[in-house]
Amino acid sequence: MKFFNVKTVAETLEVIARQFAPVRQPVTLPLGEALGLVLAEDVISAEQVPHFSRSTVDGYAVRAKDTYGASDSLPAFLDIQGKIEMGKIAGLLLREGQAQAIPTGGMIPDGADSVVMIEHVEEVGDLLNVFRQVSPGENMIRAGDDVQTGELVMAAGQRLRPQDLGVLAAIGKTSVSVYPRPIVAILSTGDEIVPSDKQELAPGEIRDINSMTIGAAARACGAEVIEGGIVQDDFDAFFSRAQELFQQADLLLLSGGSSVGTRDYTERVMQSLGDPGVLVHGVSIKPGKPTILAKAGEKPIMGLPGHPASALIIFHLFTAPLIAQLEGVLPSHLDKRIMARISRNIPSAVGRSDYVRVKLEKRGEEWWAQPVFGKSGLISTLVKSDGMVEIAANKEGIMEGEFVRVHLFH
Amino acid sequence: MKFFNVKTVAETLEVIARQFAPVRQPVTLPLGEALGLVLAEDVISAEQVPHFSRSTVDGYAVRAKDTYGASDSLPAFLDIQGKIEMGKIAGLLLREGQAQAIPTGGMIPDGADSVVMIEHVEEVGDLLNVFRQVSPGENMIRAGDDVQTGELVMAAGQRLRPQDLGVLAAIGKTSVSVYPRPIVAILSTGDEIVPSDKQELAPGEIRDINSMTIGAAARACGAEVIEGGIVQDDFDAFFSRAQELFQQADLLLLSGGSSVGTRDYTERVMQSLGDPGVLVHGVSIKPGKPTILAKAGEKPIMGLPGHPASALIIFHLFTAPLIAQLEGVLPSHLDKRIMARISRNIPSAVGRSDYVRVKLEKRGEEWWAQPVFGKSGLISTLVKSDGMVEIAANKEGIMEGEFVRVHLFH
């Protein structure tokens, strides 16, 4: 049973993509509070943007035909008929042979179809000398060029960036339906773990680093975090605290349990929280093999390795995409990886994905990735690293100079 | 005078890097509130991490010498002398020929120098059969392996990531000195601009999109934002509102003013706020040429183009690094760009940096960047884009299939 549940990295990501969705109902928020949240509705524009045809330069609104053939040596002559004011309606119809002064952003008058730039004309009393011809539509944006009435402006599943809020503001939306931030609860386990603010450590004790790092990483992904504290290696205490947190959260993360005894507790707790239970029991990856993923009702529970550096790597690989699913992001979202060359040979075992921490260094125009070596328990290796490189399960290693994809840490 | 102040992209970035620093004094915050802020102190560890030598596996603490030559056919035999409890002091001295059971994370007893994994032994009563030899230090982390006492763990200027908070927690720090979030005030100008929540637009009016997009982008960079509203194209009203906001903020952003008239106002206002005044008046870039940068006292003022899409591109290029300077980040921080191939030829004028919006698409293992065309006034082009590509000032364009660096939008 356990044997069948050890999965590859790709299989684990597929389980995550298939099994989980936002737990809570969408809420309607003012635009100004929606940055970074995920749209829960398709937005169709009830207006056109811009609302009216606008000049994109300072100049004169004209009929293009009146400028055809105009040049420095043979200017066209047009009658200046007033001036369009910024933010005001262009009242006057523009007739053949006429020009109206217009500022950038000014409304194009009826009858005009283009704008001559101020650099290409000369005013002589009421007469405009035009030294350059324009074509219809030149130096202007037509009403509806940006957004048409009835157009699908944005689809549900889009994480709202500044520009997305901008287009929503442009079409007159003042609030949007978004998924609430998922609530992530974190519980650390282990008889040796003490709170991170304990000053004098007894021999054998270590501070709870994972609550800090995993909590911060979850916040950086947009989640709200409940810090569940630390429980000892005792099944009843562990289960009752886990159950309590699970009821308040959309995702429960259990950290610790690297020793055989604690791992067994962790698995039993996860299995006891509800059906269908454990989906992934171990991933063929280094570091991070003891990763466990379960589901109780519709909600996920994830068991992370106890070593802080392994726990953070597993967080980047699996927990971050899981949180994105709970936020409502469509699975096709962009992963931000950069290409770099590896600075030395790294051997690896076939059949297992290896993740190597790297520091990036620019040589000329190219990024080079230098491996940061150290046992997976060393948190300082992550501080020295900018990201990590995967050595795929089917490879025996990577050669110096080879291009690799670097998954950047926040 | 103006002529000399038109700068290239690189020159403008250099002015930003050289001229600006955090405006406000560092504050001391609890670790849990410091995520994303920038360290204002060098942190030197008063402790070693780990605090004691630990096992990294479940197994038996031994003296490596006692296992030399051990194999499946010729095991070494050791006396089992008790069991080390998790989180407890290892009390018993380990002597020659002895082994003590130890869990992952357990404290290595005095006398032991390595750990044999549980997979490589067999217990027969009080006798341990060891089937694999280990070398000194194997399967354990020594006290201080992660961090040494007196070591510089992190230098001022580091933006605190989850792993950085982790190492600070590991060395027993509970609070850190960081620079406070910079305060960014935004003021929109233009007679045609109306608040973005106005429902019925009169002809000639457009909604204030830049306050929304630039405000959100500044928040995404870690700033606090004061939304200064909208002023008309009137010098006195503009100057008095700008001055009021400038006093409250670390950075004042002026948005709008694409027409010649408004541009003049904007420059006069920026010049009037104090010495040394305007540093950059225009950048040789498309879009975004009318960008202005000034300094009054120690604080920056930036004039952004009025077109929402141009304004956001200029924000990514110049305002984001400027905010980072005000946050206290060392100038060498990593820029997150990915390499992609361009999907078609794009011509460009020599002597000017062009920024082309692109959508990323994965073809096999490679990213391809597809240009998203549209006039710079169209905010919808940014919604369709994942990032932008620079065509350097010394290039006549880029050819289909050429590698380009994509600056990703948030």
mmCIF file of C-alpha atoms in Angstrom, chain A residues 190-330:
data_model
loop_
_atom_site.group_PDB
_atom_site.id
_atom_site.type_symbol
_atom_site.label_atom_id
_atom_site.label_comp_id
_atom_site.label_asym_id
_atom_site.label_seq_id
_atom_site.Cartn_x
_atom_site.Cartn_y
_atom_site.Cartn_z
ATOM 1 C CA GLY A 190 8.919 16.650 17.858
ATOM 2 C CA ASP A 191 10.075 16.141 21.451
ATOM 3 C CA GLU A 192 13.272 18.096 20.697
ATOM 4 C CA ILE A 193 11.511 21.189 19.298
ATOM 5 C CA VAL A 194 11.197 24.289 21.512
ATOM 6 C CA PRO A 195 9.658 27.699 20.664
ATOM 7 C CA SER A 196 11.985 29.867 18.575
ATOM 8 C CA ASP A 197 12.015 32.642 21.179
ATOM 9 C CA LYS A 198 13.489 30.378 23.879
ATOM 10 C CA GLN A 199 16.848 31.945 24.727
ATOM 11 C CA GLU A 200 18.879 29.318 26.621
ATOM 12 C CA LEU A 201 18.803 25.943 24.921
ATOM 13 C CA ALA A 202 19.330 22.727 26.875
ATOM 14 C CA PRO A 203 21.498 20.120 25.114
ATOM 15 C CA GLY A 204 19.363 18.121 22.678
ATOM 16 C CA GLU A 205 16.846 20.926 22.136
ATOM 17 C CA ILE A 206 16.431 22.832 18.889
ATOM 18 C CA ARG A 207 14.373 25.913 18.105
ATOM 19 C CA ASP A 208 11.244 25.676 15.964
ATOM 20 C CA ILE A 209 12.461 27.180 12.689
ATOM 21 C CA ASN A 210 9.823 25.703 10.397
ATOM 22 C CA SER A 211 6.897 27.590 11.934
ATOM 23 C CA MET A 212 8.769 30.800 11.075
ATOM 24 C CA THR A 213 9.992 29.893 7.568
ATOM 25 C CA ILE A 214 6.924 27.992 6.383
ATOM 26 C CA GLY A 215 4.602 30.599 7.890
ATOM 27 C CA ALA A 216 6.452 33.397 6.095
ATOM 28 C CA ALA A 217 6.524 31.456 2.813
ATOM 29 C CA ALA A 218 2.764 30.836 3.048
ATOM 30 C CA ARG A 219 2.147 34.549 3.679
ATOM 31 C CA ALA A 220 4.327 35.389 0.677
ATOM 32 C CA CYS A 221 2.007 33.146 -1.394
ATOM 33 C CA GLY A 222 -0.995 35.184 -0.256
ATOM 34 C CA ALA A 223 -2.287 32.941 2.537
ATOM 35 C CA GLU A 224 -3.364 33.881 6.037
ATOM 36 C CA VAL A 225 -1.465 31.859 8.612
ATOM 37 C CA ILE A 226 -2.472 30.304 11.927
ATOM 38 C CA GLU A 227 0.606 29.404 13.953
ATOM 39 C CA GLY A 228 -0.411 26.233 15.718
ATOM 40 C CA GLY A 229 2.640 25.915 17.945
ATOM 41 C CA ILE A 230 4.436 22.690 18.858
ATOM 42 C CA VAL A 231 3.176 19.285 20.029
ATOM 43 C CA GLN A 232 5.182 16.442 21.537
ATOM 44 C CA ASP A 233 5.514 13.012 19.975
ATOM 45 C CA ASP A 234 2.301 11.669 21.530
ATOM 46 C CA PHE A 235 -0.474 10.453 19.270
ATOM 47 C CA ASP A 236 -3.448 11.701 21.293
ATOM 48 C CA ALA A 237 -2.077 15.196 21.901
ATOM 49 C CA PHE A 238 -0.906 15.430 18.274
ATOM 50 C CA PHE A 239 -4.243 14.256 16.848
ATOM 51 C CA SER A 240 -6.431 16.486 18.998
ATOM 52 C CA ARG A 241 -4.390 19.635 18.217
ATOM 53 C CA ALA A 242 -4.254 18.753 14.506
ATOM 54 C CA GLN A 243 -8.027 18.233 14.394
ATOM 55 C CA GLU A 244 -8.664 21.555 16.106
ATOM 56 C CA LEU A 245 -6.441 23.421 13.622
ATOM 57 C CA PHE A 246 -7.810 21.518 10.631
ATOM 58 C CA GLN A 247 -11.334 22.728 11.433
ATOM 59 C CA GLN A 248 -10.205 26.376 11.322
ATOM 60 C CA ALA A 249 -8.003 26.104 8.235
ATOM 61 C CA ASP A 250 -8.226 25.453 4.487
ATOM 62 C CA LEU A 251 -4.873 23.646 4.579
ATOM 63 C CA LEU A 252 -3.064 22.034 7.495
ATOM 64 C CA LEU A 253 0.723 21.741 7.339
ATOM 65 C CA LEU A 254 2.467 19.354 9.715
ATOM 66 C CA SER A 255 6.157 19.954 10.112
ATOM 67 C CA GLY A 256 8.722 17.708 11.682
ATOM 68 C CA GLY A 257 8.635 14.026 12.179
ATOM 69 C CA SER A 258 11.870 13.031 10.473
ATOM 70 C CA SER A 259 12.500 10.098 12.762
ATOM 71 C CA VAL A 260 10.738 6.817 12.044
ATOM 72 C CA GLY A 261 8.583 7.097 15.174
ATOM 73 C CA THR A 262 7.298 10.605 14.463
ATOM 74 C CA ARG A 263 6.741 9.825 10.783
ATOM 75 C CA ASP A 264 4.381 7.057 11.813
ATOM 76 C CA TYR A 265 2.455 9.385 14.120
ATOM 77 C CA THR A 266 2.208 11.989 11.355
ATOM 78 C CA GLU A 267 0.814 9.505 8.895
ATOM 79 C CA ARG A 268 -1.705 8.118 11.414
ATOM 80 C CA VAL A 269 -2.866 11.633 12.311
ATOM 81 C CA MET A 270 -3.327 12.542 8.645
ATOM 82 C CA GLN A 271 -5.190 9.329 7.947
ATOM 83 C CA SER A 272 -7.432 9.838 11.002
ATOM 84 C CA LEU A 273 -8.594 13.329 10.016
ATOM 85 C CA GLY A 274 -11.019 11.941 7.446
ATOM 86 C CA ASP A 275 -11.487 10.230 4.090
ATOM 87 C CA PRO A 276 -10.101 9.773 1.449
ATOM 88 C CA GLY A 277 -6.904 10.030 3.564
ATOM 89 C CA VAL A 278 -3.313 9.747 2.368
ATOM 90 C CA LEU A 279 -2.858 10.332 -1.399
ATOM 91 C CA VAL A 280 0.932 10.569 -1.621
ATOM 92 C CA HIS A 281 3.177 8.833 0.874
ATOM 93 C CA GLY A 282 6.712 9.811 -0.009
ATOM 94 C CA VAL A 283 8.118 11.442 -3.159
ATOM 95 C CA SER A 284 11.145 10.159 -5.091
ATOM 96 C CA ILE A 285 13.116 13.319 -4.546
ATOM 97 C CA LYS A 286 16.175 14.514 -2.669
ATOM 98 C CA PRO A 287 15.861 16.266 -0.305
ATOM 99 C CA GLY A 288 12.284 15.787 0.846
ATOM 100 C CA LYS A 289 11.494 12.098 0.394
ATOM 101 C CA PRO A 290 9.244 11.807 3.516
ATOM 102 C CA THR A 291 6.686 14.316 2.118
ATOM 103 C CA ILE A 292 3.087 13.168 2.718
ATOM 104 C CA LEU A 293 -0.104 14.543 1.153
ATOM 105 C CA ALA A 294 -3.603 13.680 2.345
ATOM 106 C CA LYS A 295 -7.162 14.865 1.814
ATOM 107 C CA ALA A 296 -9.976 14.869 4.353
ATOM 108 C CA GLY A 297 -13.315 15.946 2.931
ATOM 109 C CA GLU A 298 -12.287 18.585 0.392
ATOM 110 C CA LYS A 299 -9.329 19.944 2.352
ATOM 111 C CA PRO A 300 -5.631 19.071 2.034
ATOM 112 C CA ILE A 301 -3.173 18.123 4.775
ATOM 113 C CA MET A 302 0.527 18.067 4.005
ATOM 114 C CA GLY A 303 3.344 16.573 6.052
ATOM 115 C CA LEU A 304 6.647 18.373 5.453
ATOM 116 C CA PRO A 305 10.116 17.069 6.303
ATOM 117 C CA GLY A 306 11.540 18.219 9.628
ATOM 118 C CA HIS A 307 14.816 19.593 8.273
ATOM 119 C CA PRO A 308 14.234 23.306 7.697
ATOM 120 C CA ALA A 309 15.996 23.456 4.337
ATOM 121 C CA SER A 310 14.205 20.334 3.045
ATOM 122 C CA ALA A 311 10.905 21.689 4.316
ATOM 123 C CA LEU A 312 11.346 24.969 2.397
ATOM 124 C CA ILE A 313 12.330 23.195 -0.809
ATOM 125 C CA ILE A 314 9.251 20.978 -0.567
ATOM 126 C CA PHE A 315 7.183 24.082 0.162
ATOM 127 C CA HIS A 316 8.391 25.733 -3.076
ATOM 128 C CA LEU A 317 7.788 22.590 -5.102
ATOM 129 C CA PHE A 318 4.449 21.380 -3.764
ATOM 130 C CA THR A 319 2.909 23.621 -1.113
ATOM 131 C CA ALA A 320 3.100 26.828 -3.169
ATOM 132 C CA PRO A 321 1.199 25.290 -6.131
ATOM 133 C CA LEU A 322 -1.251 23.727 -3.648
ATOM 134 C CA ILE A 323 -1.941 27.141 -2.081
ATOM 135 C CA ALA A 324 -2.381 28.580 -5.595
ATOM 136 C CA GLN A 325 -5.059 25.923 -6.257
ATOM 137 C CA LEU A 326 -6.837 26.928 -3.043
ATOM 138 C CA GLU A 327 -6.624 30.569 -4.153
ATOM 139 C CA GLY A 328 -8.444 29.678 -7.368
ATOM 140 C CA VAL A 329 -5.597 30.185 -9.843
ATOM 141 C CA LEU A 330 -6.017 28.276 -13.091
#
